Coordinates of C-alpha atoms in Angstrom, one line a residue:
Chain A
M1 CA 15.6 51.3 7.0
T2 CA 14.5 48.1 7.8
A3 CA 16.5 46.6 11.3
A4 CA 19.3 44.2 10.3
L5 CA 17.5 40.4 11.8
T6 CA 18.9 38.4 14.7
P7 CA 20.6 34.9 14.0
L8 CA 18.5 32.6 15.0
N9 CA 19.9 29.7 17.2
A10 CA 17.1 27.6 17.8
P11 CA 18.9 23.6 18.6
L12 CA 17.9 21.9 15.3
I13 CA 15.9 18.0 15.0
Q14 CA 15.8 15.6 11.9
P15 CA 13.2 16.1 10.3
G16 CA 10.8 13.3 9.7
Y17 CA 9.2 11.4 12.3
R18 CA 11.3 8.0 14.0
L19 CA 9.1 5.0 15.4
F20 CA 8.1 6.6 18.8
D21 CA 10.6 9.3 17.5
G22 CA 13.3 7.4 18.5
P23 CA 16.9 8.3 16.8
L24 CA 18.1 7.8 13.5
H25 CA 21.0 5.0 13.6
D26 CA 23.0 2.5 11.5
V27 CA 22.1 -1.2 12.2
S28 CA 25.4 -1.4 13.2
D29 CA 25.2 1.4 15.9
V30 CA 22.4 -0.6 17.4
T31 CA 23.7 -2.8 20.9
L32 CA 21.6 -6.2 23.1
G33 CA 18.5 -6.4 24.6
Q34 CA 17.8 -2.8 21.7
I35 CA 14.6 -2.9 19.4
G36 CA 16.0 -2.0 16.2
V37 CA 13.8 -0.8 14.1
V38 CA 13.5 -1.3 10.0
G39 CA 11.5 0.4 7.5
M40 CA 10.8 -1.9 3.9
P41 CA 8.1 0.1 2.8
S42 CA 7.2 -1.6 -0.3
D43 CA 3.9 -3.2 -1.7
W44 CA 4.8 -4.7 -4.6
T45 CA 4.2 -8.4 -3.6
H46 CA 1.1 -8.3 -2.9
S47 CA -1.8 -9.9 -5.3
S48 CA -4.0 -7.1 -4.5
R49 CA -5.2 -3.8 -3.0
L50 CA -2.2 -1.8 -2.7
G51 CA -1.0 1.2 -0.3
T52 CA 1.5 -0.7 2.0
R53 CA 4.5 1.4 1.0
F54 CA 3.1 3.9 3.1
G55 CA 3.1 1.8 6.0
P56 CA 6.5 2.1 8.0
A57 CA 6.0 6.3 7.3
A58 CA 2.3 6.0 8.7
L59 CA 3.4 4.4 12.0
R60 CA 5.8 6.3 12.6
K61 CA 4.7 8.9 12.5
A62 CA 1.6 7.7 13.5
T63 CA 3.4 6.6 17.0
T64 CA 6.0 9.4 16.8
I65 CA 2.2 12.0 18.0
M66 CA 0.8 8.7 20.3
Q67 CA 4.0 9.1 22.4
S68 CA 4.3 12.9 22.5
I69 CA 0.2 13.4 24.3
R70 CA 1.2 10.6 27.3
P71 CA 3.0 10.9 30.4
Q72 CA 6.9 11.5 29.5
D73 CA 7.2 11.0 33.8
A74 CA 4.9 7.7 35.6
S75 CA 1.8 7.3 34.5
F76 CA -0.7 5.4 35.8
D77 CA -2.4 3.0 33.6
P78 CA -6.3 2.1 34.9
D79 CA -6.2 -1.1 32.2
T80 CA -3.5 -2.7 34.5
G81 CA -3.9 -0.6 37.0
L82 CA 0.8 -0.1 36.9
C83 CA 2.3 2.8 37.3
S84 CA 5.2 3.3 34.9
L85 CA 8.0 4.8 33.8
P86 CA 9.3 5.2 30.4
V87 CA 13.0 4.1 29.6
A88 CA 15.4 6.0 27.5
N89 CA 17.8 4.3 24.3
W90 CA 15.5 1.4 24.6
L91 CA 14.2 1.8 20.1
V92 CA 16.7 2.7 17.9
D93 CA 15.2 4.0 14.1
C94 CA 17.2 1.7 11.4
G95 CA 15.6 3.6 8.7
D96 CA 13.5 1.8 5.8
A97 CA 16.5 -1.5 3.4
E98 CA 16.7 -0.6 -0.1
V99 CA 13.1 -1.4 -1.2
T100 CA 13.9 -2.9 -5.5
A101 CA 10.4 -2.5 -6.8
Q102 CA 9.7 -6.2 -9.1
D103 CA 13.4 -8.0 -8.0
V104 CA 11.6 -9.8 -5.0
N105 CA 15.5 -11.1 -4.6
A106 CA 16.8 -8.4 -4.0
T107 CA 14.7 -6.6 -1.4
T108 CA 14.6 -9.8 0.5
E109 CA 18.3 -10.0 1.2
A110 CA 18.3 -5.8 1.4
I111 CA 15.7 -6.6 4.7
A112 CA 17.3 -9.8 5.8
A113 CA 20.5 -8.7 5.5
M114 CA 19.7 -5.0 8.2
T115 CA 17.8 -7.4 10.1
E116 CA 20.1 -10.4 10.8
V117 CA 22.5 -7.1 11.8
L118 CA 20.6 -6.3 14.5
T119 CA 19.5 -9.7 16.0
V120 CA 23.5 -11.2 15.8
A121 CA 23.6 -7.9 17.9
G122 CA 21.1 -9.5 20.2
A123 CA 19.3 -7.0 19.5
I124 CA 15.0 -7.4 18.6
P125 CA 14.2 -6.6 14.8
L126 CA 11.0 -4.7 14.6
A127 CA 10.9 -4.9 11.0
L128 CA 7.3 -1.7 9.0
G129 CA 5.8 -3.3 6.9
G130 CA 4.9 -3.9 3.8
D131 CA 2.1 -6.0 2.8
H132 CA 3.0 -9.2 4.0
Y133 CA 5.6 -10.9 1.5
N134 CA 7.6 -9.1 4.2
S135 CA 7.6 -11.2 7.5
F136 CA 9.4 -13.6 5.5
P137 CA 12.6 -11.5 4.9
A138 CA 11.9 -10.6 7.3
C139 CA 12.4 -13.2 9.6
L140 CA 15.4 -14.7 7.0
G141 CA 17.6 -12.3 8.5
Y142 CA 15.9 -13.1 11.9
S143 CA 16.3 -16.5 11.3
R144 CA 20.4 -16.0 9.9
G145 CA 21.3 -14.2 12.6
L146 CA 20.2 -16.3 15.0
I147 CA 22.2 -19.2 13.6
K148 CA 24.9 -17.8 14.6
R149 CA 24.4 -15.6 17.6
K150 CA 22.7 -19.2 19.6
P151 CA 23.0 -21.2 16.6
A152 CA 21.0 -24.1 18.3
T153 CA 19.1 -22.2 18.8
R154 CA 15.6 -22.7 17.7
F155 CA 13.0 -20.4 16.7
G156 CA 8.7 -21.2 18.1
Y157 CA 6.5 -18.6 15.4
I158 CA 2.8 -16.8 16.0
Q159 CA 1.1 -14.2 13.2
I160 CA -1.4 -13.3 14.1
D161 CA -3.7 -12.4 11.0
G162 CA -7.0 -12.8 8.9
H163 CA -5.1 -15.2 7.1
L164 CA -3.7 -18.2 6.9
D165 CA -0.8 -16.8 4.1
F166 CA 0.6 -20.5 3.9
S167 CA 0.1 -21.0 0.3
D168 CA 3.1 -22.7 -1.8
R169 CA 2.3 -20.6 -5.2
L170 CA -0.3 -18.0 -5.9
G171 CA -1.8 -17.2 -9.4
A172 CA 0.9 -14.9 -11.6
W173 CA 3.5 -13.1 -7.5
G174 CA 4.3 -17.1 -7.9
S175 CA 6.6 -18.5 -4.5
H176 CA 7.2 -15.2 -3.0
N177 CA 3.9 -13.2 -2.6
H178 CA 1.7 -12.4 0.8
A179 CA 0.4 -15.6 0.9
T180 CA 3.3 -17.6 1.4
N181 CA 5.3 -15.6 3.6
A182 CA 4.5 -18.1 6.4
R183 CA 5.2 -20.8 4.1
R184 CA 8.1 -19.5 3.2
I185 CA 9.8 -19.1 6.6
S186 CA 8.6 -22.1 7.2
E187 CA 10.8 -23.6 5.0
L188 CA 13.4 -22.1 7.5
P189 CA 16.3 -24.4 8.7
N190 CA 15.8 -23.4 13.0
V191 CA 12.1 -24.0 12.2
D192 CA 9.8 -26.1 13.3
I193 CA 5.9 -26.2 12.1
S194 CA 4.7 -27.6 14.7
N195 CA 6.1 -24.7 16.8
M196 CA 3.5 -22.3 14.1
V197 CA 0.3 -20.9 15.7
W198 CA -1.2 -19.0 14.0
V199 CA -4.1 -16.9 15.1
G200 CA -7.4 -14.2 13.7
I201 CA -7.8 -17.0 10.5
A202 CA -11.1 -15.7 9.8
G203 CA -13.2 -16.6 7.3
W204 CA -13.1 -19.5 4.5
V205 CA -8.9 -20.5 3.7
D206 CA -7.9 -23.0 1.9
G207 CA -8.7 -26.5 2.6
G208 CA -4.9 -27.9 1.8
D209 CA -3.3 -25.5 2.9
L210 CA -4.8 -26.1 6.5
E211 CA -5.5 -29.9 7.2
L212 CA -0.6 -29.3 5.3
I213 CA -0.8 -27.2 8.9
E214 CA -2.6 -29.4 11.2
K215 CA -1.6 -33.2 9.5
Q216 CA 2.5 -32.0 11.0
G217 CA 0.9 -29.9 13.9
G218 CA 0.9 -27.0 13.5
R219 CA -1.7 -24.6 15.9
I220 CA -4.6 -22.4 14.0
F221 CA -7.3 -20.2 16.4
S222 CA -9.9 -18.9 14.0
A223 CA -10.7 -15.3 15.9
S224 CA -14.6 -17.6 16.6
D225 CA -11.5 -18.8 19.0
V226 CA -10.7 -15.6 20.5
H227 CA -14.7 -14.9 21.2
K228 CA -15.0 -17.8 22.8
L229 CA -12.3 -18.8 24.8
G230 CA -11.1 -14.8 25.4
A231 CA -8.3 -13.3 23.6
A232 CA -5.9 -13.5 26.3
E233 CA -6.8 -17.2 26.9
V234 CA -5.9 -18.3 23.5
M235 CA -2.9 -16.3 23.4
R236 CA -1.2 -19.1 26.6
Q237 CA -1.9 -21.7 24.8
A238 CA -0.7 -20.4 21.1
L239 CA 2.3 -19.3 23.0
A240 CA 2.9 -23.3 25.0
H241 CA 2.7 -23.8 21.5
A242 CA 4.3 -22.2 19.3
M243 CA 7.3 -22.9 22.2
R244 CA 7.7 -26.4 23.3
G245 CA 11.8 -27.1 22.7
C246 CA 12.6 -23.4 21.7
D247 CA 14.3 -20.2 23.3
E248 CA 12.8 -17.8 21.5
L249 CA 9.3 -15.9 19.5
Y250 CA 9.1 -13.9 16.7
L251 CA 5.6 -12.3 16.2
S252 CA 4.6 -11.5 13.2
I253 CA 1.1 -8.7 13.6
D254 CA -0.7 -8.7 10.7
I255 CA -4.1 -5.9 11.8
D256 CA -6.4 -7.8 9.1
A257 CA -7.1 -9.6 11.7
M258 CA -9.2 -7.1 13.3
D259 CA -12.2 -6.5 11.9
A260 CA -12.4 -4.3 8.7
G261 CA -15.3 -2.2 10.2
Y262 CA -12.4 -0.8 13.2
L263 CA -9.6 -1.5 10.7
P264 CA -10.7 -0.9 6.8
G265 CA -7.1 0.4 5.6
T266 CA -5.5 -2.6 4.7
G267 CA -5.6 -4.7 1.2
S268 CA -7.0 -7.6 2.3
I269 CA -9.8 -7.1 4.6
V270 CA -12.2 -9.7 6.6
H271 CA -14.9 -9.1 8.7
S272 CA -13.2 -11.2 11.7
G273 CA -15.0 -9.4 14.6
I274 CA -12.0 -9.1 16.7
T275 CA -12.7 -5.4 18.0
P276 CA -9.6 -3.4 19.1
R277 CA -10.1 -4.7 22.7
Q278 CA -9.7 -8.0 21.7
Y279 CA -6.7 -8.0 19.8
Y280 CA -4.9 -4.9 22.5
D281 CA -5.1 -8.7 24.7
M282 CA -4.1 -11.2 22.4
L283 CA -0.9 -9.0 22.5
E284 CA -0.8 -8.0 26.4
A285 CA -0.7 -11.7 27.0
L286 CA 2.8 -12.2 25.5
A287 CA 4.1 -9.5 28.3
T288 CA 6.7 -11.6 29.0
A289 CA 7.3 -13.9 26.1
P290 CA 11.0 -13.8 24.6
L291 CA 11.2 -12.2 21.6
G292 CA 13.2 -12.6 19.2
G293 CA 12.5 -11.0 17.0
L294 CA 8.6 -9.3 15.3
D295 CA 7.5 -7.9 12.2
I296 CA 4.0 -5.3 11.7
V297 CA 2.7 -5.4 8.6
E298 CA 0.2 -5.1 6.1
V299 CA -0.7 -1.2 7.1
S300 CA -2.0 0.9 4.4
P301 CA -2.9 4.3 4.9
P302 CA -4.4 5.3 1.2
L303 CA -6.9 2.3 1.4
D304 CA -8.2 4.1 4.9
P305 CA -8.8 8.8 4.0
S306 CA -9.6 8.3 8.2
E307 CA -6.1 7.7 9.1
R308 CA -7.6 5.6 12.4
T309 CA -6.1 2.1 10.1
E310 CA -2.5 3.9 11.4
F311 CA -3.3 5.2 14.6
L312 CA -4.8 2.3 15.8
A313 CA -1.4 0.3 14.6
A314 CA 0.8 2.6 16.2
E315 CA -1.4 1.4 18.9
M316 CA -1.0 -2.6 19.5
L317 CA 2.9 -1.5 19.1
F318 CA 2.2 0.5 22.1
R319 CA 0.6 -2.4 23.8
I320 CA 3.3 -5.6 22.5
L321 CA 6.5 -3.1 23.8
H322 CA 5.4 -2.1 26.6
R323 CA 8.0 -3.6 27.9
F324 CA 10.5 -2.8 26.2
R325 CA 9.3 1.0 26.8
T326 CA 9.1 1.5 30.1
R327 CA 9.3 0.4 33.6
P328 CA 7.3 -0.6 37.0
V329 CA 7.5 1.9 39.4
T330 CA 7.9 0.0 42.8
A331 CA 5.2 0.8 45.1
Q332 CA 6.7 2.5 48.3
Chain B
M1 CA -16.6 -18.6 -20.6
P2 CA -13.9 -21.9 -20.5
L3 CA -12.0 -22.5 -16.8
R4 CA -8.2 -21.4 -17.4
S5 CA -5.4 -23.5 -16.4
D6 CA -3.3 -20.8 -14.9
P7 CA -4.1 -18.6 -12.3
L8 CA -5.3 -14.8 -12.8
P9 CA -5.3 -12.2 -10.8
R10 CA -7.9 -11.2 -9.5
M11 CA -8.7 -7.4 -10.8
A12 CA -8.2 -9.2 -14.5
G13 CA -9.9 -11.6 -16.9
H14 CA -13.5 -11.0 -17.9
L15 CA -16.0 -9.8 -15.4
S16 CA -18.1 -12.1 -14.0
F17 CA -19.4 -12.5 -10.4
M18 CA -17.4 -15.3 -8.7
R19 CA -15.8 -16.2 -11.6
A20 CA -18.5 -17.2 -13.1
Q21 CA -19.6 -18.9 -16.5
S22 CA -21.5 -15.6 -18.5
K23 CA -24.6 -16.8 -19.9
E24 CA -28.0 -15.8 -22.0
I25 CA -31.3 -17.0 -19.9
C26 CA -32.0 -19.3 -23.3
Q27 CA -29.3 -21.3 -21.4
V28 CA -30.6 -21.5 -18.1
R29 CA -30.7 -24.6 -16.1
A30 CA -33.3 -26.0 -13.4
G31 CA -31.9 -25.8 -10.3
D32 CA -28.9 -22.8 -10.8
L33 CA -28.6 -19.2 -9.8
A34 CA -28.1 -16.7 -12.3
V35 CA -26.3 -13.9 -11.3
L36 CA -27.5 -10.3 -13.1
G37 CA -27.0 -6.9 -12.1
L38 CA -29.5 -3.8 -11.9
P39 CA -27.5 -1.0 -12.0
F40 CA -29.8 1.7 -11.3
E41 CA -31.4 3.7 -8.7
D42 CA -33.8 6.0 -6.8
T43 CA -32.4 9.5 -8.5
S44 CA -34.4 11.0 -5.0
A45 CA -32.7 8.0 -3.2
P46 CA -30.5 10.8 -0.2
Y47 CA -27.1 9.6 -1.2
A48 CA -26.5 9.4 -5.5
G49 CA -24.3 6.2 -6.3
Q50 CA -26.3 3.3 -5.7
S51 CA -25.8 2.0 -9.1
L52 CA -22.4 1.5 -9.4
A53 CA -23.2 -1.6 -6.1
P54 CA -23.6 -4.5 -8.8
R55 CA -20.1 -4.2 -10.9
A56 CA -19.2 -3.4 -6.7
L57 CA -20.2 -6.9 -5.5
R58 CA -19.0 -8.6 -8.8
E59 CA -15.3 -6.9 -7.8
T60 CA -15.5 -8.5 -4.9
S61 CA -16.4 -11.4 -5.6
V62 CA -13.2 -12.6 -6.4
Y63 CA -11.5 -13.1 -3.6
F64 CA -14.0 -16.6 -3.6
G65 CA -14.1 -18.2 -6.7
W66 CA -12.1 -20.8 -5.8
H67 CA -13.4 -22.6 -7.9
A68 CA -11.8 -20.6 -10.9
N69 CA -8.0 -21.3 -9.6
P70 CA -6.5 -23.7 -10.4
Q71 CA -4.0 -23.1 -6.9
F72 CA -6.8 -23.8 -4.7
S73 CA -8.3 -26.7 -3.8
H74 CA -11.2 -26.9 -1.7
P75 CA -13.1 -24.3 0.7
V76 CA -13.1 -24.7 4.1
D77 CA -14.9 -22.2 7.1
I78 CA -12.1 -22.2 9.6
D79 CA -15.0 -21.2 12.3
A80 CA -17.1 -24.3 11.7
R81 CA -14.8 -26.1 10.0
H82 CA -16.7 -27.1 8.0
E83 CA -15.2 -28.7 4.7
I84 CA -16.7 -27.5 0.6
R85 CA -16.1 -29.1 -2.3
T86 CA -16.6 -27.0 -4.9
D87 CA -16.9 -29.1 -7.2
G88 CA -19.1 -28.4 -10.1
L89 CA -20.7 -25.1 -8.6
H90 CA -18.9 -23.8 -12.2
E91 CA -22.2 -25.4 -14.1
R92 CA -25.0 -24.1 -11.6
L93 CA -23.5 -20.1 -10.9
C94 CA -23.6 -18.4 -13.9
D95 CA -24.1 -14.3 -14.9
L96 CA -26.3 -13.8 -16.9
G97 CA -25.3 -9.8 -16.7
D98 CA -26.9 -5.7 -16.5
I99 CA -30.1 -5.1 -17.2
T100 CA -29.6 -2.6 -20.2
K101 CA -30.3 1.4 -19.3
G102 CA -33.6 3.1 -20.8
H103 CA -36.3 5.2 -19.1
D104 CA -37.9 3.9 -16.2
E105 CA -40.6 1.6 -17.5
E106 CA -38.5 -0.1 -20.0
I107 CA -36.3 -0.9 -16.7
Q108 CA -38.9 -1.6 -15.3
T109 CA -40.4 -4.6 -17.8
R110 CA -36.9 -5.5 -18.8
V111 CA -36.3 -6.7 -14.9
K112 CA -40.2 -7.3 -14.6
T113 CA -39.2 -11.0 -17.7
T114 CA -36.4 -11.6 -16.9
T115 CA -36.5 -11.9 -13.4
Q116 CA -39.1 -14.1 -14.5
Q117 CA -37.5 -15.6 -17.0
I118 CA -35.6 -17.3 -14.6
S119 CA -38.1 -18.3 -12.4
Q120 CA -39.8 -19.8 -15.4
R121 CA -36.6 -22.2 -15.8
G122 CA -36.1 -23.4 -12.3
A123 CA -33.6 -21.5 -11.0
C124 CA -32.6 -18.5 -8.4
A125 CA -32.1 -15.2 -9.6
L126 CA -29.7 -13.9 -7.7
I127 CA -30.1 -9.9 -7.9
L128 CA -27.8 -7.3 -7.4
G129 CA -28.3 -4.4 -7.2
G130 CA -29.6 -1.2 -7.5
G131 CA -31.4 0.6 -5.3
D132 CA -34.4 -1.2 -3.2
H133 CA -37.1 1.0 -5.9
L134 CA -36.4 -2.4 -7.9
A135 CA -37.7 -5.2 -5.3
E136 CA -41.8 -4.1 -5.6
T137 CA -40.9 -5.1 -9.8
V138 CA -38.6 -8.0 -9.3
E139 CA -41.8 -9.4 -6.7
R140 CA -44.6 -8.7 -9.1
A141 CA -42.1 -11.1 -11.4
L142 CA -42.9 -14.1 -8.8
P143 CA -47.0 -14.2 -8.8
N144 CA -47.9 -14.5 -5.1
C145 CA -44.8 -14.8 -3.8
Q146 CA -43.6 -14.4 -0.3
T147 CA -41.4 -12.1 0.9
T148 CA -38.5 -12.4 3.5
L149 CA -36.3 -9.5 4.2
L150 CA -33.6 -8.8 6.3
G151 CA -32.6 -4.7 6.6
G152 CA -34.5 -2.2 4.6
A153 CA -37.1 -0.9 4.8
P154 CA -40.9 -2.7 6.9
G155 CA -42.0 -4.4 4.7
K156 CA -45.7 -5.3 3.9
T157 CA -47.4 -6.9 7.0
Q158 CA -47.7 -10.2 5.2
D159 CA -43.6 -10.4 4.8
F160 CA -41.1 -11.9 7.2
Q161 CA -39.7 -9.3 8.9
I162 CA -35.8 -11.3 10.0
A163 CA -34.2 -7.8 10.5
P164 CA -34.8 -4.7 12.0
L165 CA -37.9 -6.0 13.8
C166 CA -41.2 -3.5 13.3
D167 CA -41.3 -3.6 17.4
D168 CA -38.4 -1.0 18.3
T169 CA -38.3 -2.2 22.4
T170 CA -36.5 -5.0 20.9
D171 CA -33.2 -4.7 20.8
I172 CA -31.7 -7.5 18.5
Y173 CA -29.5 -8.6 19.3
E174 CA -31.5 -10.3 22.3
L175 CA -33.2 -12.0 18.9
D176 CA -34.1 -15.6 20.1
T177 CA -32.6 -16.8 16.6
S178 CA -33.7 -20.6 17.4
A179 CA -37.5 -19.8 18.0
R180 CA -36.8 -16.8 15.4
L181 CA -36.7 -19.8 12.9
I182 CA -39.1 -21.9 14.0
A183 CA -41.7 -18.4 14.1
F184 CA -40.1 -18.4 9.6
S185 CA -41.0 -22.3 8.9
K186 CA -44.6 -21.4 10.0
W187 CA -45.3 -19.3 8.1
R188 CA -43.0 -20.6 4.9
D189 CA -45.9 -21.5 2.3
K190 CA -43.6 -23.6 0.0
S191 CA -46.7 -23.5 -1.8
K192 CA -45.7 -20.3 -2.6
P193 CA -42.2 -18.7 -4.5
L194 CA -39.8 -16.9 -2.0
F195 CA -38.5 -13.2 -2.8
V196 CA -35.4 -12.2 -0.1
R197 CA -34.8 -9.2 0.1
F198 CA -30.9 -8.2 1.5
D199 CA -29.8 -4.5 2.3
L200 CA -26.4 -3.6 4.2
S201 CA -28.5 -1.5 6.5
V202 CA -28.9 -5.0 8.4
F203 CA -25.4 -5.5 10.0
K204 CA -24.8 -3.4 12.9
T205 CA -22.7 0.0 11.6
S206 CA -19.7 -1.1 13.4
L207 CA -19.1 -3.5 11.0
S208 CA -20.6 -2.2 8.1
A209 CA -18.9 0.8 8.8
L210 CA -20.9 3.0 5.8
C211 CA -24.1 3.1 4.2
D212 CA -27.0 4.9 3.4
Q213 CA -29.2 3.9 6.7
P214 CA -27.3 2.8 9.2
R215 CA -28.1 0.9 12.4
L216 CA -27.0 1.2 15.4
G217 CA -29.2 -2.0 16.7
G218 CA -28.0 -4.6 13.6
C219 CA -26.5 -7.6 13.2
D220 CA -23.2 -9.3 13.2
L221 CA -22.6 -11.3 10.6
E222 CA -22.7 -14.6 12.4
I223 CA -26.3 -13.9 12.6
V224 CA -26.6 -13.1 8.9
T225 CA -24.7 -15.4 7.7
Q226 CA -27.4 -18.3 10.3
W227 CA -29.6 -16.9 8.7
L228 CA -28.7 -16.6 5.1
A229 CA -27.5 -20.3 5.2
T230 CA -31.3 -20.8 6.1
L231 CA -32.8 -19.8 3.6
G232 CA -29.9 -20.8 0.9
R233 CA -31.7 -24.6 2.1
H234 CA -35.7 -23.0 0.6
E235 CA -36.5 -23.0 -2.9
V236 CA -36.3 -19.4 -2.4
S237 CA -36.4 -17.8 -6.5
A238 CA -35.4 -14.3 -6.1
I239 CA -32.3 -12.8 -3.8
M240 CA -31.9 -9.3 -3.8
L241 CA -28.7 -7.4 -2.2
T242 CA -29.3 -3.5 -1.7
G243 CA -28.5 -0.7 0.0
L244 CA -25.0 -0.8 -1.3
N245 CA -23.6 2.4 -2.1
P246 CA -20.0 2.9 -3.1
S247 CA -19.1 6.3 -3.8
R248 CA -20.4 6.9 -0.2
P249 CA -17.1 8.9 1.2
G250 CA -14.4 6.8 2.4
M251 CA -16.8 3.7 0.4
G252 CA -15.5 3.1 -2.5
I253 CA -11.4 3.1 -1.5
V254 CA -12.5 0.4 2.4
K255 CA -14.8 -2.2 0.5
V256 CA -15.8 -2.9 3.7
G257 CA -20.0 -2.6 2.8
Q258 CA -19.5 -4.7 -0.4
R259 CA -16.9 -7.9 1.4
L260 CA -19.4 -8.6 3.9
M261 CA -22.7 -8.4 1.6
V262 CA -20.8 -10.8 0.1
T263 CA -18.9 -12.6 2.8
A264 CA -22.6 -13.9 4.1
L265 CA -23.9 -14.1 0.7
L266 CA -21.2 -16.9 0.4
A267 CA -23.9 -18.8 3.2
F268 CA -26.7 -17.9 0.2
I269 CA -24.9 -19.8 -2.8
Y270 CA -23.2 -23.2 -1.1
A271 CA -27.1 -24.1 0.9
R272 CA -28.6 -22.8 -2.1
L273 CA -26.3 -25.8 -5.0
G274 CA -26.4 -28.2 -1.8
F275 CA -23.3 -27.2 -0.7
T276 CA -23.0 -28.2 2.6
N277 CA -19.8 -30.0 4.2
V278 CA -18.5 -33.4 4.1
H279 CA -20.5 -35.4 5.8
P280 CA -21.8 -38.8 5.3
D281 CA -25.1 -37.7 6.4
C282 CA -25.6 -35.2 4.3
Q283 CA -27.0 -34.3 0.6
T284 CA -24.5 -33.7 -2.1
F285 CA -24.9 -30.5 -4.8
K286 CA -26.5 -33.7 -7.2
E287 CA -29.3 -34.2 -4.6
N288 CA -30.4 -31.6 -4.8
V289 CA -31.2 -30.0 -8.0
P290 CA -35.1 -29.3 -8.5
K291 CA -36.2 -32.0 -10.5

């Protein structure tokens, strides 16, 4: 005789990964001050090495795994010498935007619609790429939302990147691709190029793009500047430049500014010499910046079988979001 | 191959080094940089796959083919703020293709003959290896040549070893580059051909990620670039790239090694062709063409 099976009534959880193991809700449910996560699993707008369509899923998995192995209660950070406690309800994962393959306009509007709703609600959109083009629709929605929420407000822009991405067009990909995102952002109505700053640019860049940026007051810090001045000082100067006359900051984190020897899993690798520690120091220098929106792009899991790229990128999110996910423990 | 008037995706079109025009040896002129592939490897090497390196290097080099893309203006080295005018590069850089397969002796004969012909025409051979076992064949093609090494196995006593140093106690990081440059100038005999061996192992392994001869005490990109720019200002008869193995686990995917080598090599190419930062005191490429 087979024994009767005992009914199992264990509590169920949502399948799949969410960023930082956060709850999954619609963008309309995100409230003031929360981080609202928008996945942008699209790499149709990259001109050569693909794979960033798997970036959002990889970041969700990596942040969840790293979260699970971190202290769940008060903890001491030996880097900063500070004690902190985790905060509840600081982040909501809104899932992925609807990507329409080979229809840039449809994908752009789908992403922008989500980040716009989040921005209007006073939440902070965090967009997960995807190739770097998707930074434009994420910022476009933020820009539209900011006009609705605070019509007179202008925002500053910092792009940590190995490349300028300031081309007007790129080969067969035309005007909307991973090399033109910063140019398209510069054309938004509530940002000025003189409030746009690039950090970590490495190697050879297009002379015409460089001249156009600097003539209009934009600021560029090369990877050499990071090495010579120090990561924290470069970012202090970058923030001061970007925030002149602005109330909020949009931050675009392209992981490829880190040297490819450490971080190979990205479409357009550079040899900047920037180490993980320097990259994290740059992000921590923005700890108190008035973040209005941000994105992290170019995580391409198929290009790094070791998977270390997605974990290095996940750590970037831990650093930049530190003040949202924890609160300090006051010494007794 | 004529210059395109329309942009071309990087992975499309005829593959040549930096989108250079294809030429036959008889078309090579004095002052040209002639690219030559050696898709062969030493069958006794610990890892198979170096024969795939010439193709991998060419694929990566296309990224730097600004001169063949009408949408780009001119490249600027953002770190040094050096502006390069690449007008004329298309006339000076050419790709001869690969040496054809055959028995070892046949290959060696073809390598030697081709290198000699390039040298005799007053051009510089930019050789994409392949295993380093053919380096000696190239050396023999250049009578009485002086050889300088960036990475790879230690050379002969008369060679100039830029890195690694034969003295194991010296830390590459602490090398006085200025003093080494002076030593190089003293060693260099301008009456003899100069052969440069550039192996991926010259880089510290944290940058190159994977190569057949990992070296923990290697150089960073800046030092290698500085040396290649210096060497490019000499009358180099041949420069040979070795040590890249695209088939090593992971290497074919991440492509870090080939990107590192081509990035550094660009300094040599620009210096060799006389493209320097736009400055009134600088030579133009036209002034730098050997007579």
